[in-house]
Amino acid sequence: MAGSDTVARAAAERSAPDTVKILIAGGFGVGKTTMVGSVSEIVPLRTEEPLTMAGLDVDDLDGIEEKRATTVAMDFGRITVSDDLVLYLFGTPGQQRFWFMWNDLALGALGAVVLVDVRRPESSFAAIDFFERRGIPFVIAVNGFHGEHPYPAEDIREALTLPEGVPVLLCDARERESCRDVLIALIDRLIAEAAPAR
Protein backbone atom coordinates (compact mmCIF):
# COMPACT_ATOMS: atom_id res chain seq x y z
CA MET A 1 0.00 0.00 0.00
CA ALA A 2 2.83 2.38 0.90
CA GLY A 3 4.49 1.67 -2.45
CA SER A 4 1.38 2.63 -4.42
CA ASP A 5 1.16 5.92 -2.46
CA THR A 6 4.77 6.70 -3.38
CA VAL A 7 4.12 5.96 -7.07
CA ALA A 8 0.95 8.11 -7.05
CA ARG A 9 2.79 10.98 -5.33
CA ALA A 10 5.68 10.78 -7.82
CA ALA A 11 3.23 10.82 -10.75
CA ALA A 12 1.44 13.85 -9.30
CA GLU A 13 4.74 15.70 -8.85
CA ARG A 14 5.69 15.00 -12.46
CA SER A 15 2.38 16.36 -13.75
CA ALA A 16 2.09 19.37 -11.42
CA PRO A 17 2.88 22.64 -13.19
CA ASP A 18 5.62 24.99 -12.05
CA THR A 19 4.23 28.04 -10.29
CA VAL A 20 5.81 31.49 -10.46
CA LYS A 21 5.01 34.47 -8.27
CA ILE A 22 4.85 37.76 -10.19
CA LEU A 23 4.24 41.26 -8.80
CA ILE A 24 2.19 43.84 -10.67
CA ALA A 25 3.45 47.18 -9.35
CA GLY A 26 3.41 50.88 -10.11
CA GLY A 27 2.10 54.15 -8.83
CA PHE A 28 -1.32 55.12 -7.58
CA GLY A 29 -4.00 54.72 -10.25
CA VAL A 30 -1.86 53.23 -13.04
CA GLY A 31 -4.13 50.20 -13.64
CA LYS A 32 -2.72 47.40 -11.48
CA THR A 33 -6.12 46.14 -10.27
CA THR A 34 -7.46 46.38 -13.81
CA MET A 35 -4.55 44.35 -15.20
CA VAL A 36 -4.85 41.56 -12.63
CA GLY A 37 -8.60 41.41 -13.17
CA SER A 38 -8.46 41.34 -16.96
CA VAL A 39 -5.85 38.59 -17.26
CA SER A 40 -6.77 36.35 -14.30
CA GLU A 41 -8.52 33.06 -15.11
CA ILE A 42 -10.07 33.05 -11.64
CA VAL A 43 -12.21 35.69 -10.00
CA PRO A 44 -9.48 37.94 -8.59
CA LEU A 45 -9.14 38.70 -4.93
CA ARG A 46 -9.36 42.46 -4.46
CA THR A 47 -8.87 44.59 -1.38
CA GLU A 48 -10.32 47.79 -2.78
CA GLU A 49 -11.87 50.40 -0.55
CA PRO A 50 -13.63 53.65 -1.53
CA LEU A 51 -11.58 56.82 -1.47
CA THR A 52 -12.85 59.10 1.28
CA MET A 53 -12.61 62.74 2.23
CA ALA A 54 -10.06 61.77 4.89
CA GLY A 55 -7.56 60.83 2.17
CA LEU A 56 -7.85 64.04 0.15
CA ASP A 57 -4.81 65.58 1.81
CA VAL A 58 -2.81 62.35 1.48
CA ASP A 59 -3.64 60.91 -1.97
CA ASP A 60 -2.55 62.83 -5.05
CA LEU A 61 -5.42 62.59 -7.55
CA ASP A 62 -3.88 64.90 -10.18
CA GLY A 63 -4.65 63.31 -13.54
CA ILE A 64 -6.85 60.59 -12.01
CA GLU A 65 -9.67 62.68 -10.58
CA GLU A 66 -12.24 60.06 -11.65
CA LYS A 67 -10.69 57.38 -9.39
CA ARG A 68 -13.20 56.26 -6.73
CA ALA A 69 -11.54 53.25 -5.02
CA THR A 70 -8.05 52.10 -4.13
CA THR A 71 -6.22 48.88 -3.24
CA VAL A 72 -5.33 48.83 0.43
CA ALA A 73 -3.50 45.49 0.65
CA MET A 74 -3.13 43.60 -2.64
CA ASP A 75 -4.85 42.09 -5.63
CA PHE A 76 -4.45 38.41 -6.45
CA GLY A 77 -5.06 36.48 -9.64
CA ARG A 78 -3.84 33.42 -11.52
CA ILE A 79 -3.14 32.63 -15.15
CA THR A 80 -2.11 29.33 -16.71
CA VAL A 81 0.47 30.10 -19.39
CA SER A 82 0.98 26.47 -20.45
CA ASP A 83 0.40 22.94 -19.14
CA ASP A 84 3.55 23.22 -17.07
CA LEU A 85 3.52 26.90 -16.01
CA VAL A 86 1.10 28.83 -13.81
CA LEU A 87 1.62 32.45 -12.76
CA TYR A 88 0.34 33.80 -9.45
CA LEU A 89 -0.16 37.54 -9.78
CA PHE A 90 0.07 39.89 -6.81
CA GLY A 91 -0.92 43.50 -7.41
CA THR A 92 0.71 45.94 -5.01
CA PRO A 93 -1.01 48.96 -3.44
CA GLY A 94 -0.02 52.21 -5.13
CA GLN A 95 -0.19 54.88 -2.46
CA GLN A 96 2.99 55.72 -0.61
CA ARG A 97 1.37 55.07 2.78
CA PHE A 98 0.97 51.38 1.81
CA TRP A 99 4.46 50.84 0.36
CA PHE A 100 5.60 49.08 3.55
CA MET A 101 3.64 46.06 2.28
CA TRP A 102 5.79 45.73 -0.85
CA ASN A 103 8.62 43.98 1.05
CA ASP A 104 6.30 41.20 2.20
CA LEU A 105 4.62 40.89 -1.18
CA ALA A 106 8.04 40.64 -2.89
CA LEU A 107 9.09 37.58 -0.87
CA GLY A 108 9.45 34.70 -3.31
CA ALA A 109 8.64 36.80 -6.38
CA LEU A 110 10.72 35.88 -9.43
CA GLY A 111 9.78 38.95 -11.46
CA ALA A 112 7.58 41.98 -11.78
CA VAL A 113 5.60 44.12 -14.17
CA VAL A 114 5.90 47.86 -13.55
CA LEU A 115 2.85 49.61 -14.98
CA VAL A 116 3.47 53.15 -16.21
CA ASP A 117 0.98 55.91 -16.91
CA VAL A 118 2.62 58.28 -19.42
CA ARG A 119 0.47 61.11 -18.08
CA ARG A 120 2.29 60.70 -14.76
CA PRO A 121 5.57 58.81 -15.40
CA GLU A 122 7.04 59.96 -12.08
CA SER A 123 4.54 57.72 -10.29
CA SER A 124 6.50 54.68 -11.53
CA PHE A 125 9.94 55.74 -10.26
CA ALA A 126 9.50 54.19 -6.80
CA ALA A 127 8.53 50.79 -8.25
CA ILE A 128 11.46 50.79 -10.69
CA ASP A 129 13.85 51.69 -7.88
CA PHE A 130 12.34 48.99 -5.61
CA PHE A 131 12.99 46.18 -8.10
CA GLU A 132 16.39 47.45 -9.23
CA ARG A 133 17.64 47.60 -5.62
CA ARG A 134 16.46 44.06 -4.92
CA GLY A 135 17.71 42.59 -8.19
CA ILE A 136 14.23 41.41 -9.18
CA PRO A 137 13.89 41.33 -12.99
CA PHE A 138 11.04 43.42 -14.34
CA VAL A 139 9.45 44.69 -17.53
CA ILE A 140 7.81 48.06 -18.10
CA ALA A 141 4.21 47.97 -19.34
CA VAL A 142 2.95 51.34 -20.53
CA ASN A 143 -0.78 51.38 -19.93
CA GLY A 144 -2.56 53.18 -22.76
CA PHE A 145 -5.42 54.95 -21.05
CA HIS A 146 -8.39 55.27 -23.42
CA GLY A 147 -6.42 53.04 -25.82
CA GLU A 148 -3.93 55.83 -26.56
CA HIS A 149 -0.14 55.55 -26.76
CA PRO A 150 1.18 59.04 -27.51
CA TYR A 151 4.87 58.09 -27.12
CA PRO A 152 6.94 55.28 -28.64
CA ALA A 153 8.58 52.74 -26.33
CA GLU A 154 12.09 54.13 -26.88
CA ASP A 155 11.02 57.63 -25.76
CA ILE A 156 9.60 56.12 -22.59
CA ARG A 157 12.81 54.12 -22.00
CA GLU A 158 14.80 57.34 -22.26
CA ALA A 159 12.43 59.28 -19.98
CA LEU A 160 12.66 56.56 -17.31
CA THR A 161 16.46 56.17 -17.83
CA LEU A 162 16.11 52.41 -18.18
CA PRO A 163 18.97 50.10 -19.16
CA GLU A 164 18.71 48.36 -22.53
CA GLY A 165 17.94 44.97 -20.96
CA VAL A 166 14.60 46.11 -19.54
CA PRO A 167 11.78 45.48 -22.04
CA VAL A 168 9.32 48.36 -22.56
CA LEU A 169 5.93 47.24 -23.88
CA LEU A 170 2.87 49.22 -24.84
CA CYS A 171 -0.28 47.65 -23.43
CA ASP A 172 -3.88 48.17 -22.44
CA ALA A 173 -4.58 46.93 -18.90
CA ARG A 174 -8.23 46.32 -19.86
CA GLU A 175 -7.33 43.81 -22.59
CA ARG A 176 -6.61 40.21 -21.60
CA GLU A 177 -4.39 39.44 -24.60
CA SER A 178 -2.38 42.62 -24.16
CA CYS A 179 -1.72 41.80 -20.49
CA ARG A 180 -0.90 38.18 -21.35
CA ASP A 181 1.71 39.38 -23.87
CA VAL A 182 3.33 41.53 -21.15
CA LEU A 183 3.51 38.52 -18.82
CA ILE A 184 5.01 36.34 -21.56
CA ALA A 185 7.67 39.02 -22.20
CA LEU A 186 8.51 38.92 -18.50
CA ILE A 187 8.77 35.11 -18.53
CA ASP A 188 11.04 35.35 -21.60
CA ARG A 189 13.28 37.75 -19.66
CA LEU A 190 13.37 35.44 -16.63
CA ILE A 191 14.31 32.47 -18.82
CA ALA A 192 17.01 34.46 -20.63
CA GLU A 193 18.54 35.62 -17.34
CA ALA A 194 18.39 32.13 -15.83
CA ALA A 195 20.10 30.47 -18.83
CA PRO A 196 23.68 31.71 -18.10
CA ALA A 197 23.31 30.59 -14.47
CA ARG A 198 22.75 27.02 -15.63
JSON list of C-alpha atoms in Angstrom, two decimals, residues 28 33 45-53 55 59 61 66-75 93-95 97-98:
[
{"chain": "A", "resi": 28, "resn": "PHE", "atom": "CA", "xyz": [-1.32, 55.12, -7.58]},
{"chain": "A", "resi": 33, "resn": "THR", "atom": "CA", "xyz": [-6.12, 46.14, -10.27]},
{"chain": "A", "resi": 45, "resn": "LEU", "atom": "CA", "xyz": [-9.14, 38.70, -4.93]},
{"chain": "A", "resi": 46, "resn": "ARG", "atom": "CA", "xyz": [-9.36, 42.46, -4.46]},
{"chain": "A", "resi": 47, "resn": "THR", "atom": "CA", "xyz": [-8.87, 44.59, -1.38]},
{"chain": "A", "resi": 48, "resn": "GLU", "atom": "CA", "xyz": [-10.32, 47.79, -2.78]},
{"chain": "A", "resi": 49, "resn": "GLU", "atom": "CA", "xyz": [-11.87, 50.40, -0.55]},
{"chain": "A", "resi": 50, "resn": "PRO", "atom": "CA", "xyz": [-13.63, 53.65, -1.53]},
{"chain": "A", "resi": 51, "resn": "LEU", "atom": "CA", "xyz": [-11.58, 56.82, -1.47]},
{"chain": "A", "resi": 52, "resn": "THR", "atom": "CA", "xyz": [-12.85, 59.10, 1.28]},
{"chain": "A", "resi": 53, "resn": "MET", "atom": "CA", "xyz": [-12.61, 62.74, 2.23]},
{"chain": "A", "resi": 55, "resn": "GLY", "atom": "CA", "xyz": [-7.56, 60.83, 2.17]},
{"chain": "A", "resi": 59, "resn": "ASP", "atom": "CA", "xyz": [-3.64, 60.91, -1.97]},
{"chain": "A", "resi": 61, "resn": "LEU", "atom": "CA", "xyz": [-5.42, 62.59, -7.55]},
{"chain": "A", "resi": 66, "resn": "GLU", "atom": "CA", "xyz": [-12.24, 60.06, -11.65]},
{"chain": "A", "resi": 67, "resn": "LYS", "atom": "CA", "xyz": [-10.69, 57.38, -9.39]},
{"chain": "A", "resi": 68, "resn": "ARG", "atom": "CA", "xyz": [-13.20, 56.26, -6.73]},
{"chain": "A", "resi": 69, "resn": "ALA", "atom": "CA", "xyz": [-11.54, 53.25, -5.02]},
{"chain": "A", "resi": 70, "resn": "THR", "atom": "CA", "xyz": [-8.05, 52.10, -4.13]},
{"chain": "A", "resi": 71, "resn": "THR", "atom": "CA", "xyz": [-6.22, 48.88, -3.24]},
{"chain": "A", "resi": 72, "resn": "VAL", "atom": "CA", "xyz": [-5.33, 48.83, 0.43]},
{"chain": "A", "resi": 73, "resn": "ALA", "atom": "CA", "xyz": [-3.50, 45.49, 0.65]},
{"chain": "A", "resi": 74, "resn": "MET", "atom": "CA", "xyz": [-3.13, 43.60, -2.64]},
{"chain": "A", "resi": 75, "resn": "ASP", "atom": "CA", "xyz": [-4.85, 42.09, -5.63]},
{"chain": "A", "resi": 93, "resn": "PRO", "atom": "CA", "xyz": [-1.01, 48.96, -3.44]},
{"chain": "A", "resi": 94, "resn": "GLY", "atom": "CA", "xyz": [-0.02, 52.21, -5.13]},
{"chain": "A", "resi": 95, "resn": "GLN", "atom": "CA", "xyz": [-0.19, 54.88, -2.46]},
{"chain": "A", "resi": 97, "resn": "ARG", "atom": "CA", "xyz": [1.37, 55.07, 2.78]},
{"chain": "A", "resi": 98, "resn": "PHE", "atom": "CA", "xyz": [0.97, 51.38, 1.81]}
]
